[in-house]
Amino acid sequence: MNGKILLADTTLRDGEQAPGVFFSPRQKVQIVKLLAQCGIKEIEAGTPSSCKTEMEAFHKIMSLGLKVRIVAWGRMTNEDLQAVKSSRVATVNLSIPLSDIQISTKLRTNRKQVLEKIKEYVGKAREMGLEVALGGEDSSRAEEDFLVEAIEVAKQEGAFRFRYADTVGILDPLRTYQTLSRLKKWTSFPLEFHGHDDFGMATANSIAAWRAGVASISATLCGLGERAGNGALEEIAFFLALRKNVDVGIDLKGLFSLCLLTSRLSKRKIPPWKSIIGEEIFLHESGIHVDGILKNPRNYEPFNPSIIGRKHRFTLGKHSGRKSVLWTYQKLGITLSEQKAKDILHKIKNFTATKKRPPSKEELFQFLTENFPHSSNIGT
């Protein structure tokens, strides 16, 4: 396991591949600046060969002069390589499929020709003065001995890292750990893990990759990406920093704020229950939980909400208890007797069962009267 790890952002490349998402050059510059301010040291900013606006974005980003490694993504073609060079970046992730299914059906070629292409294009990129990372597309469905062959060819040609990509999100944490641990034994080449979330495993797999000793993890803000998305950068960063005391070198509060901005710019709403960044992750209704929080917040808080500039909150509903009612009315400047709190709790449960929402401030005042209407009979 690593006491320190590089967390690389690919929101502007793989994240932007989410259907309907488009970041303008100005927005890309804004996100890159904020990523750098948060402490992110490597940013995969896009695919230069994709369109003119992408090239414009790269030129604007490179003109910032940030002390951050800006990476371009490209295929192993002359067109992509020339576009990368024109983008003014110093580093490229050259990607090629390594699984037999993609080699045979997507590339319509064979393993030998793939190795020859790696040798050719890594060599060309190095001759152009570029730092080269080999991107192993669909590594999780590739034969491990072939991965080692590909790594060795790239290493001989001067590449500096290999990206192990779980392109269709089929891994689980145990297999991730076992596979990457074996690769670590078979090659001294630095490894990067890049996970997709098709089975909801991307963050867990990224943590397993860290345990296996990879040099870096590639992820996106909010887990943005095609299909089910990618590993969520904020989830990985928060877990490693707060639960494993890993030096991720990232301002967590700044990263949280950047996630909210990315959600707005991408027009992708954050579910209220989304880990780390969801609006309701510190909102409690259960009477047992509220009682526990009031006694000691650590009873039901995995991390201090002040880290992201929030506070724990309570809401009233079907699962509320007497303590929740007493606390809520105390916040309104009203001290209730124990019996009055029980009576009002009964009204609240009836109300929320009928209305399917918590009561408003005005309705809470109305509950103080004995004749407030209710239409169901839920016990306390």
Coordinates of C-alpha atoms in Angstrom, one line a residue:
M1 CA 0.0 0.0 0.0
N2 CA 1.1 3.6 -0.7
G3 CA 1.5 6.3 1.9
K4 CA 1.2 8.7 -1.0
I5 CA -0.4 8.4 -4.4
L6 CA -1.0 10.5 -7.5
L7 CA -4.7 11.1 -8.2
A8 CA -5.0 12.2 -11.8
D9 CA -8.1 13.9 -13.2
T10 CA -9.7 12.9 -16.5
T11 CA -13.0 14.8 -16.3
L12 CA -12.2 16.9 -19.4
R13 CA -11.4 13.8 -21.5
D14 CA -13.2 10.7 -20.3
G15 CA -15.8 12.6 -18.2
E16 CA -16.7 14.7 -21.2
Q17 CA -17.5 11.6 -23.1
A18 CA -20.7 11.3 -21.2
P19 CA -23.6 11.7 -23.7
G20 CA -24.6 15.3 -24.1
V21 CA -21.8 16.8 -22.1
F22 CA -19.7 19.5 -23.7
F23 CA -17.2 21.8 -21.9
S24 CA -16.4 25.0 -23.9
P25 CA -12.7 26.1 -24.0
R26 CA -13.5 28.8 -21.4
Q27 CA -15.1 26.2 -19.1
K28 CA -12.2 23.8 -19.6
V29 CA -9.8 26.6 -18.6
Q30 CA -11.9 27.3 -15.5
I31 CA -11.9 23.7 -14.4
V32 CA -8.2 23.2 -15.0
K33 CA -7.4 26.3 -12.9
L34 CA -9.5 25.0 -10.1
L35 CA -8.1 21.5 -10.3
A36 CA -4.6 23.0 -10.0
Q37 CA -5.7 25.1 -7.0
C38 CA -7.1 22.0 -5.3
G39 CA -3.7 20.3 -5.7
I40 CA -4.3 18.0 -8.6
K41 CA -0.9 17.4 -10.3
E42 CA -2.0 15.7 -13.5
I43 CA -4.9 16.6 -15.8
E44 CA -5.9 14.7 -18.9
A45 CA -7.5 17.6 -20.7
G46 CA -9.0 16.0 -23.8
T47 CA -8.4 14.6 -27.3
P48 CA -6.8 17.2 -29.6
S49 CA -7.8 15.4 -32.8
S50 CA -11.5 15.5 -32.0
C51 CA -12.4 19.0 -33.1
K52 CA -11.2 22.6 -33.5
T53 CA -12.6 23.7 -30.2
E54 CA -10.7 21.0 -28.4
M55 CA -7.5 22.3 -29.9
E56 CA -8.4 25.8 -28.9
A57 CA -9.0 24.6 -25.4
F58 CA -5.6 23.0 -25.2
H59 CA -3.9 26.2 -26.5
K60 CA -5.7 28.2 -23.8
I61 CA -4.8 25.7 -21.1
M62 CA -1.1 25.5 -22.1
S63 CA -0.9 29.3 -22.1
L64 CA -1.7 29.3 -18.4
G65 CA 1.7 28.1 -17.5
L66 CA 0.5 25.9 -14.6
K67 CA 2.9 23.7 -12.7
V68 CA 0.7 20.7 -13.5
R69 CA 1.2 17.9 -16.0
I70 CA -1.3 18.4 -18.8
V71 CA -2.0 15.2 -20.7
A72 CA -3.5 14.7 -24.1
W73 CA -5.2 11.5 -25.1
G74 CA -4.8 9.9 -28.5
R75 CA -5.0 6.8 -30.6
M76 CA -1.9 5.2 -32.2
T77 CA -2.4 7.0 -35.5
N78 CA -0.3 9.6 -37.3
E79 CA -3.3 11.9 -37.3
D80 CA -3.7 11.8 -33.6
L81 CA 0.0 12.0 -32.9
Q82 CA 0.3 15.2 -35.0
A83 CA -2.7 16.7 -33.3
V84 CA -1.2 16.0 -29.9
K85 CA 2.0 17.7 -31.0
S86 CA 0.0 20.7 -32.3
S87 CA -1.8 21.0 -28.9
R88 CA 1.5 22.0 -27.3
V89 CA 1.3 19.5 -24.5
A90 CA 4.4 17.6 -23.3
T91 CA 2.7 14.4 -22.3
V92 CA 0.4 12.0 -24.2
N93 CA -1.6 9.0 -23.2
L94 CA -1.4 6.7 -26.3
S95 CA -4.2 4.2 -26.1
I96 CA -4.7 0.9 -27.8
P97 CA -7.0 -2.1 -27.1
L98 CA -5.2 -5.1 -25.5
S99 CA -8.1 -7.6 -25.1
D100 CA -8.5 -10.3 -27.7
I101 CA -12.1 -9.3 -28.3
Q102 CA -11.2 -5.7 -29.1
I103 CA -8.1 -6.6 -31.0
S104 CA -10.0 -9.0 -33.3
T105 CA -13.3 -7.1 -33.7
K106 CA -12.4 -3.5 -33.2
L107 CA -8.9 -3.3 -34.7
R108 CA -9.4 -6.4 -36.9
T109 CA -5.8 -7.4 -36.3
N110 CA -3.8 -9.6 -34.0
R111 CA -1.5 -9.4 -30.9
K112 CA 1.7 -9.3 -32.9
Q113 CA 0.6 -6.3 -34.9
V114 CA -0.6 -4.6 -31.7
L115 CA 2.9 -4.9 -30.2
E116 CA 4.4 -3.6 -33.4
K117 CA 2.1 -0.6 -33.3
I118 CA 3.0 0.1 -29.7
K119 CA 6.7 0.0 -30.7
E120 CA 6.2 2.2 -33.7
Y121 CA 4.0 4.9 -32.1
V122 CA 5.6 5.1 -28.7
G123 CA 8.9 5.5 -30.6
K124 CA 7.5 8.2 -32.8
A125 CA 6.1 10.1 -29.9
R126 CA 9.3 10.0 -28.1
E127 CA 11.2 11.2 -31.2
M128 CA 8.8 14.1 -31.2
G129 CA 9.9 15.0 -27.7
L130 CA 6.7 13.8 -25.9
E131 CA 6.4 12.0 -22.6
V132 CA 4.4 8.9 -23.3
A133 CA 2.1 6.8 -21.1
L134 CA 0.7 3.6 -22.7
G135 CA -3.0 3.4 -22.3
G136 CA -4.1 -0.3 -22.2
E137 CA -7.8 -0.1 -23.3
D138 CA -9.8 -3.1 -22.0
S139 CA -6.9 -4.4 -19.9
S140 CA -9.3 -6.1 -17.5
R141 CA -10.4 -8.5 -20.3
A142 CA -6.8 -9.0 -21.7
E143 CA -4.5 -11.9 -21.0
E144 CA -2.1 -10.9 -18.3
D145 CA 1.0 -12.3 -20.1
F146 CA 0.1 -10.2 -23.1
L147 CA -0.2 -7.1 -20.9
V148 CA 3.3 -7.7 -19.6
E149 CA 4.5 -8.0 -23.2
A150 CA 2.9 -4.7 -24.2
I151 CA 4.3 -3.0 -21.1
E152 CA 7.8 -4.3 -21.9
V153 CA 7.7 -3.0 -25.5
A154 CA 6.4 0.4 -24.3
K155 CA 9.1 0.5 -21.6
Q156 CA 11.9 -0.3 -24.2
E157 CA 10.7 2.6 -26.4
G158 CA 10.8 5.1 -23.5
A159 CA 7.3 5.2 -22.1
F160 CA 7.0 6.2 -18.4
R161 CA 3.8 4.5 -17.3
F162 CA 1.1 1.9 -18.2
R163 CA -2.6 2.6 -17.7
Y164 CA -4.6 -0.5 -16.7
A165 CA -8.1 0.4 -17.8
D166 CA -11.2 -1.5 -16.7
T167 CA -12.9 -0.2 -19.8
V168 CA -16.3 -1.9 -19.4
G169 CA -16.3 -2.0 -15.6
I170 CA -16.2 -5.7 -15.0
L171 CA -13.8 -5.9 -12.1
D172 CA -14.4 -6.4 -8.5
P173 CA -12.1 -5.3 -5.7
L174 CA -10.6 -8.7 -5.0
R175 CA -9.8 -9.4 -8.6
T176 CA -8.4 -5.9 -9.0
Y177 CA -6.1 -6.3 -6.1
Q178 CA -4.9 -9.8 -7.2
T179 CA -4.3 -8.8 -10.8
L180 CA -2.5 -5.6 -10.2
S181 CA -0.4 -7.3 -7.4
R182 CA 0.7 -9.9 -9.9
L183 CA 1.6 -7.2 -12.5
K184 CA 3.6 -5.3 -9.9
K185 CA 5.6 -8.5 -9.3
W186 CA 6.1 -9.2 -13.0
T187 CA 7.2 -5.6 -14.0
S188 CA 8.8 -2.7 -12.3
F189 CA 7.0 -0.3 -14.7
P190 CA 4.8 2.3 -12.9
L191 CA 1.1 1.3 -13.2
E192 CA -2.0 3.5 -13.3
F193 CA -5.5 2.3 -12.6
H194 CA -8.5 3.7 -14.6
G195 CA -11.9 2.3 -13.6
H196 CA -15.4 2.5 -15.0
D197 CA -18.6 2.1 -12.9
D198 CA -20.8 -0.3 -14.9
F199 CA -21.3 -2.5 -11.9
G200 CA -20.9 0.2 -9.3
M201 CA -17.4 -0.9 -8.4
A202 CA -15.2 1.9 -9.8
T203 CA -14.4 3.6 -6.5
A204 CA -13.9 0.3 -4.6
N205 CA -11.7 -1.0 -7.4
S206 CA -9.6 2.1 -7.3
I207 CA -9.0 1.6 -3.6
A208 CA -8.1 -2.0 -4.3
A209 CA -5.6 -0.8 -6.9
W210 CA -4.1 1.5 -4.3
R211 CA -3.7 -1.4 -1.9
A212 CA -2.0 -3.3 -4.7
G213 CA 0.6 -0.5 -5.0
V214 CA -0.2 1.3 -8.2
A215 CA 1.6 4.6 -8.8
S216 CA -1.5 6.6 -9.8
I217 CA -5.3 6.5 -10.1
S218 CA -7.3 8.1 -12.9
A219 CA -10.8 9.3 -12.1
T220 CA -13.3 12.1 -12.8
L221 CA -15.2 14.7 -10.8
C222 CA -18.6 13.4 -9.7
G223 CA -17.8 10.1 -11.5
L224 CA -18.8 11.8 -14.7
G225 CA -18.3 9.6 -17.8
E226 CA -20.0 7.5 -20.5
R227 CA -22.5 4.8 -19.6
A228 CA -22.4 4.5 -15.8
G229 CA -19.4 6.8 -15.5
N230 CA -15.9 6.5 -14.0
G231 CA -14.4 6.3 -10.7
A232 CA -15.4 9.4 -8.7
L233 CA -12.3 11.4 -7.9
E234 CA -13.9 12.9 -4.8
E235 CA -14.9 9.5 -3.3
I236 CA -11.4 8.1 -3.8
A237 CA -9.7 11.3 -2.5
F238 CA -11.9 11.6 0.6
F239 CA -11.6 7.9 1.5
L240 CA -7.9 7.7 1.2
A241 CA -7.3 11.0 3.0
L242 CA -9.8 10.6 5.8
R243 CA -9.9 6.8 6.3
K244 CA -6.4 5.7 5.3
N245 CA -4.4 8.8 6.2
V246 CA -2.9 8.8 2.7
D247 CA -1.2 12.0 1.5
V248 CA -3.3 12.8 -1.6
G249 CA -2.1 16.4 -1.7
I250 CA -5.6 17.7 -2.4
D251 CA -7.7 20.4 -0.8
L252 CA -10.8 18.4 0.0
K253 CA -13.1 21.4 0.5
G254 CA -12.0 22.9 -2.8
L255 CA -12.5 19.6 -4.5
F256 CA -16.0 19.4 -3.1
S257 CA -16.8 22.9 -4.4
L258 CA -15.4 22.0 -7.8
C259 CA -17.7 18.9 -8.0
L260 CA -20.7 21.2 -7.6
L261 CA -19.4 23.5 -10.3
T262 CA -18.8 20.5 -12.6
S263 CA -22.3 19.3 -12.1
R264 CA -23.7 22.7 -13.1
L265 CA -21.4 23.0 -16.2
S266 CA -22.2 19.5 -17.4
K267 CA -25.9 19.9 -16.6
R268 CA -25.7 16.6 -14.7
K269 CA -27.7 16.8 -11.4
I270 CA -26.1 15.3 -8.3
P271 CA -28.5 12.8 -6.6
P272 CA -29.2 14.1 -3.1
W273 CA -28.0 10.7 -1.6
K274 CA -24.7 10.8 -3.6
S275 CA -21.8 10.0 -1.4
I276 CA -19.5 12.9 -0.4
I277 CA -21.3 15.6 -2.6
G278 CA -25.0 14.8 -2.2
E279 CA -27.2 17.5 -0.6
E280 CA -28.7 15.1 2.0
I281 CA -25.7 13.0 3.2
F282 CA -25.8 14.7 6.6
L283 CA -29.6 14.9 6.8
H284 CA -31.2 12.7 9.5
E285 CA -34.8 11.6 10.0
S286 CA -34.6 8.5 12.1
G287 CA -35.2 9.2 15.8
I288 CA -32.4 6.7 16.8
H289 CA -30.0 8.6 14.5
V290 CA -31.0 12.0 15.7
D291 CA -30.6 11.0 19.3
G292 CA -27.2 9.5 18.6
I293 CA -26.1 12.7 16.7
L294 CA -27.2 14.9 19.5
K295 CA -25.2 12.9 22.0
N296 CA -22.1 12.7 19.8
P297 CA -22.1 13.4 16.0
R298 CA -19.5 10.7 15.5
N299 CA -22.2 8.1 16.2
Y300 CA -23.6 8.5 12.7
E301 CA -21.2 10.7 10.8
P302 CA -18.3 9.0 8.8
F303 CA -16.5 12.4 8.6
N304 CA -17.0 15.9 10.0
P305 CA -19.4 17.8 7.6
S306 CA -17.4 21.0 8.3
I307 CA -14.7 19.6 6.0
I308 CA -17.0 20.4 3.1
G309 CA -18.6 23.5 4.7
R310 CA -21.8 21.8 5.8
K311 CA -23.6 20.9 9.0
H312 CA -25.7 17.9 10.0
R313 CA -29.4 18.6 9.7
F314 CA -32.6 16.9 11.0
T315 CA -35.9 16.5 9.3
L316 CA -39.2 15.2 10.6
G317 CA -41.1 12.2 9.2
K318 CA -42.4 8.7 9.8
H319 CA -39.2 7.5 11.5
S320 CA -38.7 10.5 13.8
G321 CA -38.7 10.3 17.5
R322 CA -39.5 12.5 20.5
K323 CA -36.0 14.0 20.7
S324 CA -36.3 15.2 17.1
V325 CA -39.5 17.0 17.9
L326 CA -38.0 18.6 21.1
W327 CA -34.9 19.7 19.1
T328 CA -36.9 21.1 16.2
Y329 CA -39.2 23.2 18.3
Q330 CA -36.3 24.4 20.5
K331 CA -34.8 25.8 17.3
L332 CA -38.0 27.7 16.8
G333 CA -37.7 29.1 20.3
I334 CA -40.4 26.9 21.8
T335 CA -39.8 24.5 24.7
L336 CA -42.2 21.6 24.7
S337 CA -43.2 19.3 27.6
E338 CA -42.5 15.6 27.1
Q339 CA -46.2 14.9 26.7
K340 CA -46.7 17.7 24.2
A341 CA -43.7 16.4 22.2
K342 CA -45.4 13.0 22.0
D343 CA -48.7 14.5 20.9
I344 CA -47.0 16.5 18.2
L345 CA -44.9 13.5 17.1
H346 CA -48.2 11.6 16.4
K347 CA -49.5 14.5 14.3
I348 CA -46.2 14.7 12.4
K349 CA -46.3 11.0 11.5
N350 CA -49.9 11.3 10.4
F351 CA -49.0 14.4 8.3
T352 CA -46.0 13.0 6.6
A353 CA -47.8 9.7 5.8
T354 CA -50.5 11.8 4.0
K355 CA -48.5 14.6 2.4
K356 CA -45.3 12.5 1.6
R357 CA -43.1 15.4 2.8
P358 CA -41.9 17.0 6.0
P359 CA -43.9 19.8 7.5
S360 CA -43.1 23.4 6.9
K361 CA -42.2 25.9 9.7
E362 CA -45.7 27.3 9.5
E363 CA -47.3 23.8 9.8
L364 CA -45.1 23.1 12.8
F365 CA -46.6 26.1 14.5
Q366 CA -50.1 24.8 13.6
F367 CA -49.3 21.5 15.3
L368 CA -49.2 23.3 18.6
T369 CA -53.0 23.6 18.4
E370 CA -55.1 20.6 19.5
N371 CA -57.4 20.7 16.5
F372 CA -54.8 20.4 13.7
P373 CA -56.4 18.0 11.1
H374 CA -54.9 14.7 10.4
S375 CA -56.2 11.9 8.2
S376 CA -54.4 8.7 9.1
N377 CA -53.7 6.8 12.2
I378 CA -50.0 5.9 12.5
G379 CA -48.9 4.9 16.0
T380 CA -46.1 6.7 17.8

